[in-house]
N, CA, C and O of each residue as an XYZ file, in Angstrom:
396
protein
N     224.008      7.034     81.399
C     222.958      6.096     81.692
C     222.416      5.515     80.398
O     222.425      6.157     79.348
N     221.951      4.299     80.503
C     221.330      3.614     79.380
C     219.882      3.320     79.751
O     219.611      2.701     80.779
N     218.962      3.765     78.916
C     217.543      3.537     79.164
C     216.984      2.608     78.109
O     217.406      2.624     76.953
N     216.035      1.805     78.527
C     215.355      0.903     77.608
C     213.868      0.965     77.902
O     213.459      0.964     79.064
N     213.060      1.018     76.858
C     211.608      1.020     77.020
C     211.019     -0.070     76.151
O     211.484     -0.328     75.041
N     209.991     -0.702     76.677
C     209.326     -1.769     75.941
C     207.824     -1.559     76.083
O     207.323     -1.466     77.203
N     207.101     -1.484     74.979
C     205.663     -1.272     75.087
C     204.985     -2.466     75.750
O     205.326     -3.615     75.466
N     204.023     -2.194     76.634
C     203.344     -3.253     77.368
C     201.871     -2.900     77.532
O     201.470     -1.748     77.368
N     201.075     -3.914     77.860
C     199.654     -3.716     78.128
C     199.308     -4.405     79.434
O     199.760     -5.521     79.687
N     198.507     -3.749     80.268
C     198.006     -4.347     81.494
C     196.619     -4.917     81.234
O     195.771     -4.243     80.648
N     196.383     -6.150     81.663
C     195.092     -6.805     81.477
C     194.491     -7.135     82.831
O     195.155     -7.724     83.684
N     193.226     -6.754     83.032
C     192.531     -7.007     84.279
C     191.038     -7.092     83.992
O     190.502     -6.311     83.205
N     190.376     -8.040     84.632
C     188.930     -8.197     84.497
C     188.368     -8.396     85.886
O     188.878     -9.213     86.653
N     187.305     -7.648     86.224
C     186.682     -7.837     87.535
C     185.181     -8.025     87.377
O     184.578     -7.576     86.402
N     184.602     -8.687     88.343
C     183.162     -8.873     88.417
C     182.649     -7.855     89.424
O     182.829     -8.033     90.629
N     182.022     -6.804     88.952
C     181.569     -5.707     89.818
C     180.525     -6.149     90.840
O     180.343     -5.494     91.867
N     179.840     -7.257     90.561
C     178.784     -7.730     91.451
C     179.309     -8.729     92.501
O     178.597     -9.055     93.451
N     180.522     -9.202     92.337
C     181.057    -10.233     93.238
C     181.667     -9.620     94.497
O     182.303     -8.567     94.442
N     181.465    -10.288     95.623
C     182.095     -9.854     96.869
C     183.588    -10.168     96.845
O     184.394     -9.446     97.431
N     183.949    -11.253     96.161
C     185.346    -11.667     96.027
C     185.648    -11.890     94.557
O     184.843    -12.468     93.827
N     186.807    -11.432     94.133
C     187.221    -11.592     92.741
C     187.826    -12.982     92.533
O     188.405    -13.568     93.448
N     187.682    -13.481     91.341
C     188.186    -14.815     91.000
C     189.552    -14.726     90.329
O     189.973    -13.662     89.875
N     190.232    -15.870     90.277
C     191.429    -15.978     89.441
C     190.990    -15.809     87.992
O     189.961    -16.345     87.582
N     191.769    -15.070     87.227
C     191.452    -14.868     85.816
C     192.653    -15.314     84.992
O     193.768    -14.835     85.196
N     192.418    -16.235     84.062
C     193.470    -16.712     83.173
C     193.365    -15.940     81.860
O     192.320    -15.931     81.209
N     194.458    -15.300     81.488
C     194.517    -14.547     80.239
C     195.370    -15.308     79.230
O     196.477    -15.750     79.539
N     194.843    -15.452     78.032
C     195.594    -16.056     76.939
C     195.703    -15.033     75.822
O     194.697    -14.506     75.348
N     196.937    -14.756     75.404
C     197.194    -13.838     74.293
C     197.623    -14.674     73.097
O     198.505    -15.527     73.196
N     196.982    -14.411     71.970
C     197.371    -15.050     70.714
C     198.171    -14.045     69.911
O     197.689    -12.961     69.581
N     199.407    -14.425     69.603
C     200.347    -13.556     68.908
C     200.235    -13.739     67.396
O     199.632    -14.709     66.937
N     200.809    -12.818     66.616
C     200.843    -13.010     65.175
C     201.495    -14.367     64.869
O     202.502    -14.720     65.482
N     200.944    -15.100     63.956
C     201.471    -16.418     63.657
C     200.745    -17.523     64.399
O     200.955    -18.699     64.100
N     199.880    -17.173     65.378
C     199.057    -18.158     66.055
C     199.592    -18.721     67.363
O     198.878    -19.473     68.026
N     200.823    -18.389     67.767
C     201.340    -18.871     69.046
C     200.550    -18.220     70.183
O     200.066    -17.096     70.051
N     200.426    -18.946     71.309
C     199.717    -18.394     72.451
C     200.624    -18.348     73.671
O     201.588    -19.107     73.781
N     200.297    -17.449     74.574
C     200.981    -17.323     75.855
C     199.909    -17.060     76.904
O     198.925    -16.370     76.633
N     200.099    -17.611     78.108
C     199.077    -17.522     79.155
C     199.680    -17.023     80.461
O     200.818    -17.346     80.801
N     198.898    -16.230     81.184
C     199.271    -15.771     82.530
C     198.005    -15.698     83.371
O     196.911    -15.511     82.840
N     198.156    -15.847     84.687
C     197.010    -15.811     85.593
C     197.095    -14.595     86.501
O     198.119    -14.340     87.133
N     195.987    -13.845     86.551
C     195.881    -12.689     87.438
C     195.217    -13.141     88.734
O     194.072    -13.592     88.731
N     195.940    -13.017     89.829
C     195.415    -13.399     91.135
C     194.784    -12.185     91.794
O     195.334    -11.086     91.727
N     193.622    -12.376     92.435
C     192.958    -11.259     93.116
C     193.889    -10.620     94.151
O     194.764    -11.280     94.712
N     193.684     -9.348     94.386
C     194.503     -8.587     95.334
C     193.657     -8.207     96.551
O     192.429     -8.275     96.510
N     194.310     -7.819     97.604
C     193.621     -7.347     98.803
C     192.673     -8.366     99.396
O     191.554     -8.023     99.779
N     193.106     -9.621     99.478
C     192.262    -10.664    100.031
C     191.065    -10.999     99.158
O     190.062    -11.524     99.642
N     191.171    -10.695     97.871
C     190.097    -10.993     96.934
C     189.180     -9.820     96.650
O     188.249     -9.939     95.853
N     189.431     -8.689     97.293
C     188.560     -7.528     97.100
C     188.791     -6.816     95.777
O     187.880     -6.172     95.258
N     189.997     -6.922     95.221
C     190.316     -6.243     93.960
C     190.812     -7.265     92.944
O     191.473     -8.246     93.286
N     190.478     -7.008     91.705
C     190.935     -7.884     90.625
C     192.445     -7.761     90.465
O     193.028     -6.702     90.700
N     193.059     -8.857     90.063
C     194.488     -8.847     89.771
C     194.741     -8.340     88.356
O     193.820     -8.233     87.545
N     195.987     -8.034     88.078
C     196.395     -7.528     86.768
C     197.629     -8.293     86.304
O     198.524     -8.583     87.098
N     197.672     -8.614     85.027
C     198.872     -9.172     84.409
C     199.316     -8.204     83.326
O     198.510     -7.447     82.784
N     200.606     -8.236     83.016
C     201.169     -7.336     82.009
C     201.772     -8.149     80.869
O     202.564     -9.068     81.077
N     201.369     -7.779     79.663
C     201.930     -8.428     78.476
C     203.029     -7.530     77.940
O     202.778     -6.344     77.722
N     204.224     -8.031     77.718
C     204.630     -9.417     77.654
C     205.310     -9.970     78.904
O     205.569    -11.172     78.972
N     205.609     -9.122     79.900
C     206.487     -9.552     81.001
C     205.929    -10.699     81.849
O     206.714    -11.504     82.350
N     204.624    -10.806     82.030
C     204.055    -11.877     82.845
C     203.728    -13.141     82.043
O     203.273    -14.134     82.610
N     203.954    -13.106     80.753
C     203.640    -14.228     79.865
C     204.955    -14.855     79.421
O     205.639    -14.320     78.548
N     205.309    -15.989     80.021
C     206.608    -16.620     79.860
C     207.190    -16.682     78.466
O     208.336    -16.276     78.271
N     206.452    -17.171     77.490
C     207.008    -17.347     76.147
C     206.550    -16.253     75.189
O     206.546    -16.450     73.974
N     206.168    -15.114     75.729
C     205.604    -14.042     74.914
C     206.676    -13.264     74.167
O     207.846    -13.232     74.550
N     206.233    -12.649     73.105
C     207.118    -11.790     72.331
C     206.387    -10.539     71.894
O     205.159    -10.468     71.940
N     207.150     -9.568     71.476
C     206.569     -8.356     70.902
C     207.164     -8.168     69.524
O     208.365     -7.955     69.358
N     206.288     -8.254     68.548
C     206.707     -7.976     67.184
C     205.537     -7.351     66.457
O     204.404     -7.397     66.935
N     205.801     -6.783     65.334
C     204.769     -6.120     64.556
C     203.665     -7.115     64.222
O     203.933     -8.234     63.785
N     202.434     -6.696     64.432
C     201.300     -7.541     64.086
C     200.124     -7.349     65.017
O     200.155     -6.532     65.937
N     199.080     -8.129     64.752
C     197.835     -8.067     65.513
C     197.804     -9.164     66.573
O     198.218    -10.296     66.322
N     197.313     -8.820     67.752
C     197.224     -9.719     68.889
C     195.776     -9.747     69.367
O     195.071     -8.742     69.274
N     195.332    -10.888     69.875
C     194.030    -10.976     70.529
C     194.243    -11.558     71.917
O     195.232    -12.250     72.162
N     193.319    -11.280     72.820
C     193.394    -11.852     74.150
C     192.005    -12.304     74.597
O     190.983    -11.767     74.169
N     192.005    -13.296     75.461
C     190.773    -13.806     76.058
C     190.996    -13.980     77.544
O     192.047    -14.462     77.967
N     190.010    -13.587     78.344
C     190.043    -13.769     79.795
C     189.070    -14.880     80.149
O     187.921    -14.872     79.706
N     189.531    -15.838     80.950
C     188.697    -16.968     81.364
C     188.620    -17.032     82.887
O     189.615    -16.866     83.592
N     187.413    -17.277     83.364
C     187.178    -17.530     84.776
C     186.523    -18.902     84.846
O     185.461    -19.117     84.262
N     187.151    -19.824     85.555
C     186.629    -21.178     85.646
C     186.496    -21.851     84.288
O     185.596    -22.666     84.087
N     187.382    -21.517     83.354
C     187.370    -22.117     82.030
C     186.421    -21.455     81.047
O     186.424    -21.801     79.866
N     185.608    -20.512     81.506
C     184.637    -19.828     80.641
C     185.177    -18.460     80.217
O     185.637    -17.681     81.052
N     185.117    -18.173     78.904
C     185.554    -16.868     78.408
C     184.582    -15.802     78.893
O     183.378    -15.894     78.653
N     185.118    -14.772     79.590
C     184.291    -13.697     80.123
C     184.553    -12.356     79.444
O     183.751    -11.431     79.569
N     185.677    -12.246     78.724
C     186.017    -10.995     78.042
C     187.064    -11.285     76.987
O     187.908    -12.164     77.166
N     187.013    -10.547     75.884
C     188.036    -10.656     74.844
C     188.436     -9.257     74.391
O     187.732     -8.281     74.650
N     189.565     -9.178     73.719
C     190.015     -7.894     73.205
C     191.139     -8.089     72.211
O     191.534     -9.209     71.889
N     191.640     -6.960     71.736
C     192.724     -7.004     70.765
C     193.624     -5.784     70.925
O     193.218     -4.756     71.466
N     194.822     -5.921     70.454
C     195.775     -4.824     70.390
C     196.757     -5.153     69.291
O     196.728     -6.249     68.732
N     197.631     -4.206     68.975
C     198.597     -4.419     67.898
C     199.891     -3.683     68.223
O     199.914     -2.724     68.994
N     200.950     -4.160     67.616
C     202.216     -3.438     67.609
C     202.479     -3.043     66.172
O     202.367     -3.869     65.265
N     202.826     -1.789     65.960
C     203.121     -1.270     64.629
C     204.517     -0.657     64.633
O     204.982     -0.177     65.667
N     205.182     -0.670     63.489
C     206.520     -0.056     63.436
C     206.424      1.462     63.564
O     205.508      2.088     63.028
N     207.369      2.033     64.271
C     207.459      3.484     64.431
C     208.812      3.942     63.900
O     209.713      3.133     63.681
N     208.939      5.232     63.700
C     210.217      5.773     63.226
C     211.324      5.423     64.208
O     211.100      5.387     65.418
N     212.481      5.174     63.702
C     213.630      4.866     64.541
C     213.705      3.410     64.960
O     214.560      3.046     65.768
N     212.823      2.564     64.426
C     212.892      1.143     64.723
C     212.142      0.686     65.965
O     212.144     -0.504     66.278
N     211.499      1.608     66.682
C     210.746      1.220     67.862
C     209.409      0.594     67.468
O     208.981      0.666     66.316
N     208.767     -0.020     68.459
C     207.410     -0.548     68.269
C     206.426      0.413     68.888
O     206.667      0.974     69.956
N     205.326      0.593     68.212
C     204.248      1.458     68.691
C     203.087      0.570     69.114
O     202.607     -0.242     68.322
N     202.630      0.717     70.357
C     201.501     -0.067     70.848
C     200.219      0.616     70.395
O     200.060      1.826     70.557
N     199.294     -0.174     69.819
C     198.021      0.353     69.344
C     196.900     -0.434     70.015
O     196.730     -1.620     69.733
N     196.121      0.218     70.915
C     195.020     -0.500     71.531
C     193.959     -0.843     70.499
O     193.822     -0.150     69.491
N     193.209     -1.911     70.746
C     192.213     -2.380     69.789
C     190.890     -1.829     70.067
O     189.934     -2.126     69.351
């Protein structure tokens, strides 16, 4: 068997006071300044926040050594931001480092 692993991060933002969750647009800024965007759609008829996974849900995304930032927008307004990084590990793998 051949196994492959790729470090990933799940991004989700919810409004604890809302009866229904909104669409959330996540934009990740990669090292070098390129951006990639994905939209998390609410689950369970809007009762639960949706989740997107970086890099698989972000079409032009990449994983390379460096610092990344992300912003979550609801209706065009930034509601949350964060950061993470990929660092080199022994054996040539990438190590995911939460921010």
